[in-house]
Short mmCIF file of C-alpha atoms and ligand atoms in Angstrom, two decimals:
data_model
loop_
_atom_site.label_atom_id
_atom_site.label_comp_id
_atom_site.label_asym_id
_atom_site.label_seq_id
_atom_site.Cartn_x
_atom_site.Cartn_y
_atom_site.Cartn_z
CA UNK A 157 -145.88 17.32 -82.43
CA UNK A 158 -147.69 14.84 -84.53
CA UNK A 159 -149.60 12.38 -82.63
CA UNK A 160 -147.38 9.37 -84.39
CA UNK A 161 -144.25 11.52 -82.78
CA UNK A 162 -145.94 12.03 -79.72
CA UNK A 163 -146.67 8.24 -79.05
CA UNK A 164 -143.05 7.50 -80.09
CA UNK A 165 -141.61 9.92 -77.52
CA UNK A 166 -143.90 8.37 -74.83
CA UNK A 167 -142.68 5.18 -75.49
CA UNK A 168 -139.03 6.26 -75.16
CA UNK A 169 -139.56 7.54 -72.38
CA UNK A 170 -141.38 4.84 -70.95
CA UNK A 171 -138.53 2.99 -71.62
CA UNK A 172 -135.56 4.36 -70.46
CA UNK A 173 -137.23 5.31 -67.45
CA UNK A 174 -136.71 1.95 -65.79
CA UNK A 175 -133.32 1.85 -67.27
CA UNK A 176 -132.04 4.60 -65.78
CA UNK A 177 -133.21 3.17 -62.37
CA UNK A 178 -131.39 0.34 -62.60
CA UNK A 179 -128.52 1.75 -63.87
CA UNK A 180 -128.23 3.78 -60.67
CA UNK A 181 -125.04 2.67 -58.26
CA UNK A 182 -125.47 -0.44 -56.22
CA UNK A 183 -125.22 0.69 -52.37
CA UNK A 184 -123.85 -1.41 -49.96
CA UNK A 185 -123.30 -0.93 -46.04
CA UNK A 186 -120.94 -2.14 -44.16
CA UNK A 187 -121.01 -1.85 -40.14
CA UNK A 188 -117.98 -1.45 -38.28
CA UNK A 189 -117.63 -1.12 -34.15
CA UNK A 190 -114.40 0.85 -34.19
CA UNK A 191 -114.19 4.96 -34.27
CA UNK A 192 -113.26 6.43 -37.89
CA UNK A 193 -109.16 6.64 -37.24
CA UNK A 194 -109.23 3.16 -36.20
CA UNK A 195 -106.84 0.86 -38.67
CA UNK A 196 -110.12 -1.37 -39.53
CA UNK A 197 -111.89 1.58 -40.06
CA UNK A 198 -109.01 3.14 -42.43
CA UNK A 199 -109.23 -0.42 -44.07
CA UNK A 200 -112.76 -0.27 -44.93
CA UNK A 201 -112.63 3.16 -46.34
CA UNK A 202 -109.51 1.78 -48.35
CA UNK A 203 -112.16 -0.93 -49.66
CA UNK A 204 -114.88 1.29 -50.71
CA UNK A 205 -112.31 3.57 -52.42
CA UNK A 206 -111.17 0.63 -54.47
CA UNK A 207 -114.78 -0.78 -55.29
CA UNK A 208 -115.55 2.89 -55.95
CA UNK A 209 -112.93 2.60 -58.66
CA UNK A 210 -112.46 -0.45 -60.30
CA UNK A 211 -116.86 -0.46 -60.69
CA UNK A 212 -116.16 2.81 -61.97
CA UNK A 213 -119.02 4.19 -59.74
CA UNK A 214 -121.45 1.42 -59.85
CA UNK A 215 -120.83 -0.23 -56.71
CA UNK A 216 -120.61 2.36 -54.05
CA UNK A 217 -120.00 0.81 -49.82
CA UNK A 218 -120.77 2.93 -47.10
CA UNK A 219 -118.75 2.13 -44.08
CA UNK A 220 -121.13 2.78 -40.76
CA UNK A 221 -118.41 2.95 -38.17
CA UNK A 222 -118.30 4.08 -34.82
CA UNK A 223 -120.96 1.07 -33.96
CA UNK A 224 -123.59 3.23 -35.48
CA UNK A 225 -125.25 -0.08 -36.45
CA UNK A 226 -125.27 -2.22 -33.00
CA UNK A 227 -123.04 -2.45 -29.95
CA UNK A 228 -122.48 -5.51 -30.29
CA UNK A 229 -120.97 -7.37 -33.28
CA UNK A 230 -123.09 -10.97 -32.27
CA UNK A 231 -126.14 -8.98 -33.26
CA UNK A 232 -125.14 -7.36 -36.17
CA UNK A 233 -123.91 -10.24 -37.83
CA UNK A 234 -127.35 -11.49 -37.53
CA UNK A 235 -128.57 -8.93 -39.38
CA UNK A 236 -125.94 -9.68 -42.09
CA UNK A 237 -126.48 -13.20 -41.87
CA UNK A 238 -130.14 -13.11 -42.36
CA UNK A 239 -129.76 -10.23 -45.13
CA UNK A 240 -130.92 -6.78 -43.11
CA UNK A 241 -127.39 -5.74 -43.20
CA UNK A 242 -124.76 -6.18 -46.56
CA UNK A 243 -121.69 -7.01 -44.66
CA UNK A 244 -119.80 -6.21 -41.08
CA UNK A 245 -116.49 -6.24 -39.97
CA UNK A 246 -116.26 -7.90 -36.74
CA UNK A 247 -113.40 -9.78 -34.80
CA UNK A 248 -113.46 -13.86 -35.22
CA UNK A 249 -114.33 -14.56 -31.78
CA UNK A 250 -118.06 -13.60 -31.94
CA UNK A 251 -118.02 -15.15 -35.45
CA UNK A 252 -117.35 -18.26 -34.11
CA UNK A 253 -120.44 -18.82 -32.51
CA UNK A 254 -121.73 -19.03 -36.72
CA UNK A 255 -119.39 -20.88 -37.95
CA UNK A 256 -117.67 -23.53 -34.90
CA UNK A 257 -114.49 -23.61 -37.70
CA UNK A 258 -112.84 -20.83 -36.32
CA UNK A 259 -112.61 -21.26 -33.42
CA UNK A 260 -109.13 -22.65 -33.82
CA UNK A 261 -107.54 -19.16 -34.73
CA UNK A 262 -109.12 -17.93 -31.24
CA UNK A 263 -107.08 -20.49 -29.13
CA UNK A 264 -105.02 -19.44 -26.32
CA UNK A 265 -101.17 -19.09 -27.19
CA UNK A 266 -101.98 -21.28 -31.01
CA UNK A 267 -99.70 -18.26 -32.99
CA UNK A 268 -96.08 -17.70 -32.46
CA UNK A 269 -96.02 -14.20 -33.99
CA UNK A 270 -97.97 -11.94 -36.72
CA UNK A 271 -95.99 -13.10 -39.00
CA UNK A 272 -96.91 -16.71 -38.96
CA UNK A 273 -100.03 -15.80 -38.53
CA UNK A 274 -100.83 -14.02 -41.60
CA UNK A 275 -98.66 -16.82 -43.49
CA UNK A 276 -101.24 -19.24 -42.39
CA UNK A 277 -104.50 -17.28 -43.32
CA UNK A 278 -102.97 -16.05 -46.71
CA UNK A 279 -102.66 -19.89 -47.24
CA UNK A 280 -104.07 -22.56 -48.03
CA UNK A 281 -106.05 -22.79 -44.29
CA UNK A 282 -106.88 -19.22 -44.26
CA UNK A 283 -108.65 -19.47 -47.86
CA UNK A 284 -110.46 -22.21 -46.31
CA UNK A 285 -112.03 -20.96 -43.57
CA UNK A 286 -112.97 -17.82 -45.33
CA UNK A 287 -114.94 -20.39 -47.54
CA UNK A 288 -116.36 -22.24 -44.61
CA UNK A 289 -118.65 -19.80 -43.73
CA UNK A 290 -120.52 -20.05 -47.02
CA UNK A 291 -122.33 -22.95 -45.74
CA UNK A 292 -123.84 -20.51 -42.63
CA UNK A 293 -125.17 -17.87 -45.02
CA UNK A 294 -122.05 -15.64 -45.06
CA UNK A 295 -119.31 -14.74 -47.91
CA UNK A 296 -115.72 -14.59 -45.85
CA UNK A 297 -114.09 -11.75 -48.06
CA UNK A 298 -110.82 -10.92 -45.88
CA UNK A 299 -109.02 -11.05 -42.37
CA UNK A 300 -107.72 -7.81 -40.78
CA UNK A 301 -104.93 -7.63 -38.09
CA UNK A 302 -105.89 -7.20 -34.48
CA UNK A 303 -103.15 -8.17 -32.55
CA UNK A 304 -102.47 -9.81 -29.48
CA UNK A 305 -105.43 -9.70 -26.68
CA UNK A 306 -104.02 -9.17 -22.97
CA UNK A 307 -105.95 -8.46 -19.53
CA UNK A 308 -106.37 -5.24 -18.29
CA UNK A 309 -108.61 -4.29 -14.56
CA UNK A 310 -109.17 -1.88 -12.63
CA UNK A 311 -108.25 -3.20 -9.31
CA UNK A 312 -104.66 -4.61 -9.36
CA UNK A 313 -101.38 -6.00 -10.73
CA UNK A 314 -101.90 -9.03 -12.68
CA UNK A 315 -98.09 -10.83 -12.30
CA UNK A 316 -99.24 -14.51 -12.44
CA UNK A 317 -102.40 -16.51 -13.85
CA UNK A 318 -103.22 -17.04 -10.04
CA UNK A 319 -103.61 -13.18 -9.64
CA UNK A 320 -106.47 -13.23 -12.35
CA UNK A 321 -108.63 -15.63 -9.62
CA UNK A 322 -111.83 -14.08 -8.76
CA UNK A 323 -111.87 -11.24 -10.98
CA UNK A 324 -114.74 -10.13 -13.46
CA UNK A 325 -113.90 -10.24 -17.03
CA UNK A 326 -115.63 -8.87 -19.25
CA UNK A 327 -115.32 -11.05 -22.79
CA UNK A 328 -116.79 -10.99 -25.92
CA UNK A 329 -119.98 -12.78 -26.96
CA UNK A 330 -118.05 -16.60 -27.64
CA UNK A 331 -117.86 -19.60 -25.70
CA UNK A 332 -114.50 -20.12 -26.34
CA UNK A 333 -113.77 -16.80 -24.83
CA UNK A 334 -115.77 -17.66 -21.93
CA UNK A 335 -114.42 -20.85 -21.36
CA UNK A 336 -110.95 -19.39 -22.12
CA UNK A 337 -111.08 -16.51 -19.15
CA UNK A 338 -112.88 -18.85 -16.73
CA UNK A 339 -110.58 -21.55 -16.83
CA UNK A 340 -107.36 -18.90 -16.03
CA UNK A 341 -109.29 -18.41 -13.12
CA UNK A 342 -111.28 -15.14 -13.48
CA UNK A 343 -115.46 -14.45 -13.78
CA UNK A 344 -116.28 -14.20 -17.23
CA UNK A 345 -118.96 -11.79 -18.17
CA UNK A 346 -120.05 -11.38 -21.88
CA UNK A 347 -120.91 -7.37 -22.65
CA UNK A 348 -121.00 -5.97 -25.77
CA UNK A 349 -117.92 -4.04 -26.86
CA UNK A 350 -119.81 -0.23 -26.37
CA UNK A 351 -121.08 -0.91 -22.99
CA UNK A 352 -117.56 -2.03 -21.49
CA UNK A 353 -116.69 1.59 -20.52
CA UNK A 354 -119.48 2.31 -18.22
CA UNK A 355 -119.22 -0.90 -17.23
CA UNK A 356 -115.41 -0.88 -16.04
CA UNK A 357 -116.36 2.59 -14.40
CA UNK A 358 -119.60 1.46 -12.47
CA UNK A 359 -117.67 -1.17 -11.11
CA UNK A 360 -119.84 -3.96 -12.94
CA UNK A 361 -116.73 -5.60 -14.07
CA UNK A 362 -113.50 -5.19 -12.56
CA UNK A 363 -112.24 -4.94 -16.56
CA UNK A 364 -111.29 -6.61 -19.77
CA UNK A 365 -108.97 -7.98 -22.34
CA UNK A 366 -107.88 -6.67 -25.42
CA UNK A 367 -105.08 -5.10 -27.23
CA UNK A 368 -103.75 -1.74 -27.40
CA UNK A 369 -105.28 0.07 -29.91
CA UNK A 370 -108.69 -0.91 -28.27
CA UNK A 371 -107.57 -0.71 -24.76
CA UNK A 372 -106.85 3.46 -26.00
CA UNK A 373 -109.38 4.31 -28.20
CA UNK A 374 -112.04 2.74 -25.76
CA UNK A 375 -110.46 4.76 -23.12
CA UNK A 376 -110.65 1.84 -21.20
CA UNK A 377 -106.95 2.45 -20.04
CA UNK A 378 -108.78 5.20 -18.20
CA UNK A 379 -110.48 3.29 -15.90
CA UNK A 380 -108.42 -0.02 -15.65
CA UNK A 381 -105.16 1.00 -15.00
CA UNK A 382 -103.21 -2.56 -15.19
CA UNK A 383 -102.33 -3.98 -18.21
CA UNK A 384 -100.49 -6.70 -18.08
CA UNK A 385 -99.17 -7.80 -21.67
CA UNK A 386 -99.92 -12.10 -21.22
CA UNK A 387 -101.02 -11.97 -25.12
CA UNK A 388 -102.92 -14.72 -24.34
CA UNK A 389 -104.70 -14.94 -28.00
CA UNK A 390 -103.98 -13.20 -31.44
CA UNK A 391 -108.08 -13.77 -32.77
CA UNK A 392 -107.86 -11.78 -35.88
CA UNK A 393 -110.77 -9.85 -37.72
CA UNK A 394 -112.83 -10.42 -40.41
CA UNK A 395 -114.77 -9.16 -43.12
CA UNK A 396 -118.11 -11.40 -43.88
CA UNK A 397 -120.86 -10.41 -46.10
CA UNK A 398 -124.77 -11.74 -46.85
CA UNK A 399 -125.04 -14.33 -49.14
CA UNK A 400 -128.53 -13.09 -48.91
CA UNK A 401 -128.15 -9.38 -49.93
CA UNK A 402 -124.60 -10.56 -52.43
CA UNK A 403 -126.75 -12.96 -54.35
CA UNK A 404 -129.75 -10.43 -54.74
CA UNK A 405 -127.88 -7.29 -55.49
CA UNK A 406 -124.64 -8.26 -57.33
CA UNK A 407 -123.44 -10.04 -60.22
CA UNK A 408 -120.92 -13.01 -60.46
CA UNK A 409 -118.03 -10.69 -61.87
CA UNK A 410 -119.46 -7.83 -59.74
CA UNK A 411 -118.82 -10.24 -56.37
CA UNK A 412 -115.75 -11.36 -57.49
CA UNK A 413 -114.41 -7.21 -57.76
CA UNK A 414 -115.86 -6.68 -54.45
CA UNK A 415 -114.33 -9.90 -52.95
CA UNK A 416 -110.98 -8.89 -54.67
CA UNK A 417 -110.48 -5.42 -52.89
CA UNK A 418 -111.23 -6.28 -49.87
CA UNK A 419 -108.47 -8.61 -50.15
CA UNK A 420 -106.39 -5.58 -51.26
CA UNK A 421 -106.53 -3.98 -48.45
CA UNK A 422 -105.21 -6.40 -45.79
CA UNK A 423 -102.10 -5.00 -45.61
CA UNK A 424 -102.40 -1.60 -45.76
CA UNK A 425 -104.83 -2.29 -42.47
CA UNK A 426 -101.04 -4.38 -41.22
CA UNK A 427 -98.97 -1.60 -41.69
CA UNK A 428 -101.83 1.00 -40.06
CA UNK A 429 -102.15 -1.41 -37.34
CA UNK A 430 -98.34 -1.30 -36.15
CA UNK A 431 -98.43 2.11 -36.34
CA UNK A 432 -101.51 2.39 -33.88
CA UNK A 433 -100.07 -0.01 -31.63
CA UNK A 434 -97.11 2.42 -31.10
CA UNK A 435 -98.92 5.13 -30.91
CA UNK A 436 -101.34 3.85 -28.42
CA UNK A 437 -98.90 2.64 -25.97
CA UNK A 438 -97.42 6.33 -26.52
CA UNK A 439 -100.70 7.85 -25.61
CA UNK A 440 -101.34 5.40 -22.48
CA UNK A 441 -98.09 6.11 -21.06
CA UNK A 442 -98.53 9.89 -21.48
CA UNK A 443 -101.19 9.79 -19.43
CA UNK A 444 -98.54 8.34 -16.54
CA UNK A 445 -101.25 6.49 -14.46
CA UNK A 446 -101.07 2.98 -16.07
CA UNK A 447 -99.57 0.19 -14.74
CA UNK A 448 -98.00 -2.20 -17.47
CA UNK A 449 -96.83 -5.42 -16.52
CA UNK A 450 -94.62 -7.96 -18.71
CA UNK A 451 -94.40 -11.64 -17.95
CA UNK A 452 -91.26 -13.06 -16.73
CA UNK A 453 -90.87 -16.16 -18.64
CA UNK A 454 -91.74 -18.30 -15.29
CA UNK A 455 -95.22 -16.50 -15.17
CA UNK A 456 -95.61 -17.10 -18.85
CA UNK A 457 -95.55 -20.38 -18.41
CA UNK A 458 -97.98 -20.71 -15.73
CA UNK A 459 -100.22 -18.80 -18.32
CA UNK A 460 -99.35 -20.77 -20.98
CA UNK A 461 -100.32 -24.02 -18.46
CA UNK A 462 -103.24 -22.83 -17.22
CA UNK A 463 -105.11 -22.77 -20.75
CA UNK A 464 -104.51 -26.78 -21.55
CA UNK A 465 -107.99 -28.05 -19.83
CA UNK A 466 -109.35 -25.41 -22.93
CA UNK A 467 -107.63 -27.80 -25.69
CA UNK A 468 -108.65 -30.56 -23.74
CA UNK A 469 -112.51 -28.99 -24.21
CA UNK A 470 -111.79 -28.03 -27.49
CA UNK A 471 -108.32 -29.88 -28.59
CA UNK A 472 -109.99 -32.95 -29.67
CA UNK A 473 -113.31 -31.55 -32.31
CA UNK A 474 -110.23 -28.98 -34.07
CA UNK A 475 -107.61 -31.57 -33.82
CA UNK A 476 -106.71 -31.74 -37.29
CA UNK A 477 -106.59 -28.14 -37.67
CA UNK A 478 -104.06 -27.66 -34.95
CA UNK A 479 -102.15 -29.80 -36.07
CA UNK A 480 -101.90 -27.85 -39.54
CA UNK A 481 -102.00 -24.70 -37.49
CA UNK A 482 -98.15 -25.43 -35.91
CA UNK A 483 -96.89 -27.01 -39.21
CA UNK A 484 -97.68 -24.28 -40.98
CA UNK A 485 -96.06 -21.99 -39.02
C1 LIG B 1035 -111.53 -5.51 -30.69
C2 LIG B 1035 -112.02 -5.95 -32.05
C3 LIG B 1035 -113.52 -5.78 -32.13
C4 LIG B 1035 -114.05 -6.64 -31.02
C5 LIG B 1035 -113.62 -6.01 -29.71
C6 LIG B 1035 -114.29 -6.66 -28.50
O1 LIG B 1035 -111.43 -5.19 -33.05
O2 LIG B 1035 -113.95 -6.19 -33.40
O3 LIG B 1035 -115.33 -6.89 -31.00
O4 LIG B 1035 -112.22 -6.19 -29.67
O5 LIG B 1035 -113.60 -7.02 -27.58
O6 LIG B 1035 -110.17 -5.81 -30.59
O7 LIG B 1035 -115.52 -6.79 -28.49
#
């Protein structure tokens, strides 16, 4: 090769070199607490899947479920709020101690049904709350469904708000949940989500509230054997990503794909969710040593009244909000 050629080639080379590194696929990770067949889970696959696509490689997500990234979801939306982490899926309630906004969807008994629910964060107030936790570092890109949260424990029959006194609850890491499961009357105890198990079986806590997907695939139904089904909040999920790690790694149009499927895959993560929910109650009734309990209507009620000192804690800073809450449904 001529030497002319020769410096020619070098400088090609030279210069595609850092081309073809940036070229390379943008990787982003998102965390996720639940096991791989959970309906979040299935949702967040759904979401990479579509990125995969519509990028046509170039934005690849890889979905760390299982709680592979942290126990609890308080801590790992740290990390995703100050950048360590791209984005998490994590339920409202912890995410409400970042952004004091949504706390309103967390309140006892504030949905009448999934339904109206989802009509009111497809809307105008759900678009606006997924946007008020811009100003706390965060990008809200969807809501999932997690139905309605109930108390289950290990040591008896829970027929009437009074029967909760005394017991140890464990809650998530929120206030509001705190407050909430105190003022019915039980100890609250905030544990992260993976240590619940042991706990429930060590006798730590006597047990916890959730719904029944979580109450199965925890296998907490193992070792708290009443459920009673007082639905006493419907705190959905969501999706949040780093404005830190977004604004670094992606461009406008690229954001606005990624914010777009994950959109696209709320429903799908509806319909998979009402299919768990059957097929968890199957599965914790197979296993014949579970005592579910419905509420008469009278014992609703006293649920029902024993939450009001928590909206007259919290009634008065999300006033306006409630209010639009029950009009819009
Ligand atoms: C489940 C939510 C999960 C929560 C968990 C909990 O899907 O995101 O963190 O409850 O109670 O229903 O910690």
């Amino acid at each position: 090769m001529k030497r002319r050629n020769f410096i020619i080639a070098l400088l090609a080379v030279l210069l595609v070199i850092p081309i073809a590194v940036s070229a390379g696929p943008i990787q982003l990770t998102v965390a996720e607490i639940h096991p791989k067949d959970y309906p979040t889970t299935q949702g967040l696959f759904q979401f990479a899947e579509l990125v995969k696509q519509r990028s046509g490689g170039k934005i690849l997500i890889d979905v760390k479920y299982g709680g592979q990234l942290g126990k609890g979801e308080k801590k790992v939306v740290e990390q995703v709020q100050f950048g360590a982490l791209d984005m998490a899926r994590i339920s409202v309630s912890p995410m409400t101690e970042f952004v004091p906004a949504l706390e309103a969807f967390g309140l006892p008994y504030i949905w009448k049904s999934q339904e109206s629910m989802w009509k009111v964060l497809n809307g105008e107030i759900g678009k606006r709350l997924l946007k008020a936790v811009e100003k706390y570092r965060f990008y809200g890109l969807n809501y999932y469904e997690a139905g309605a949260r109930s108390f289950y424990n290990a040591k008896r029959q829970i027929k009437t708000v009074e029967n909760l006194e005394g017991l140890k609850i464990r809650v998530q890491k929120s206030q509001l949940m705190l407050d909430l499961v105190n003022t019915m009357g039980a100890n609250a105890t905030p544990i992260a989500f993976g240590e619940v198990y042991d706990a429930i079986s060590k006798g730590v806590i006597d047990g916890a509230e959730n719904n029944w997907p979580s109450y199965e695939s925890t296998g907490h139904y193992e070792v708290a054997k009443y459920y009673t089904l007082d639905t006493h909040t419907r705190v959905p999920e969501i999706t949040v990503a780093s404005r830190i790690s977004f604004d670094k790694k992606l461009t406008k149009d690229q954001m606005a794909l990624v914010k777009k499927a994950a959109l696209d895959t709320q429903n799908y993560v509806i319909k998979k969710w009402n299919e768990r929910v059957e097929a968890s109650k199957k599965k914790v009734m197979a296993s014949g040593k579970n005592i579910i309990t419905e509420l008469t209507p009278a014992a609703r009620e006293g649920f029902v009244k024993a939450v009001q000192p928590l909206y007259d804690k919290y009634g008065e800073k999300h006033k306006a909000i409630i209010k639009e809450l029950r009009a819009a449904q």
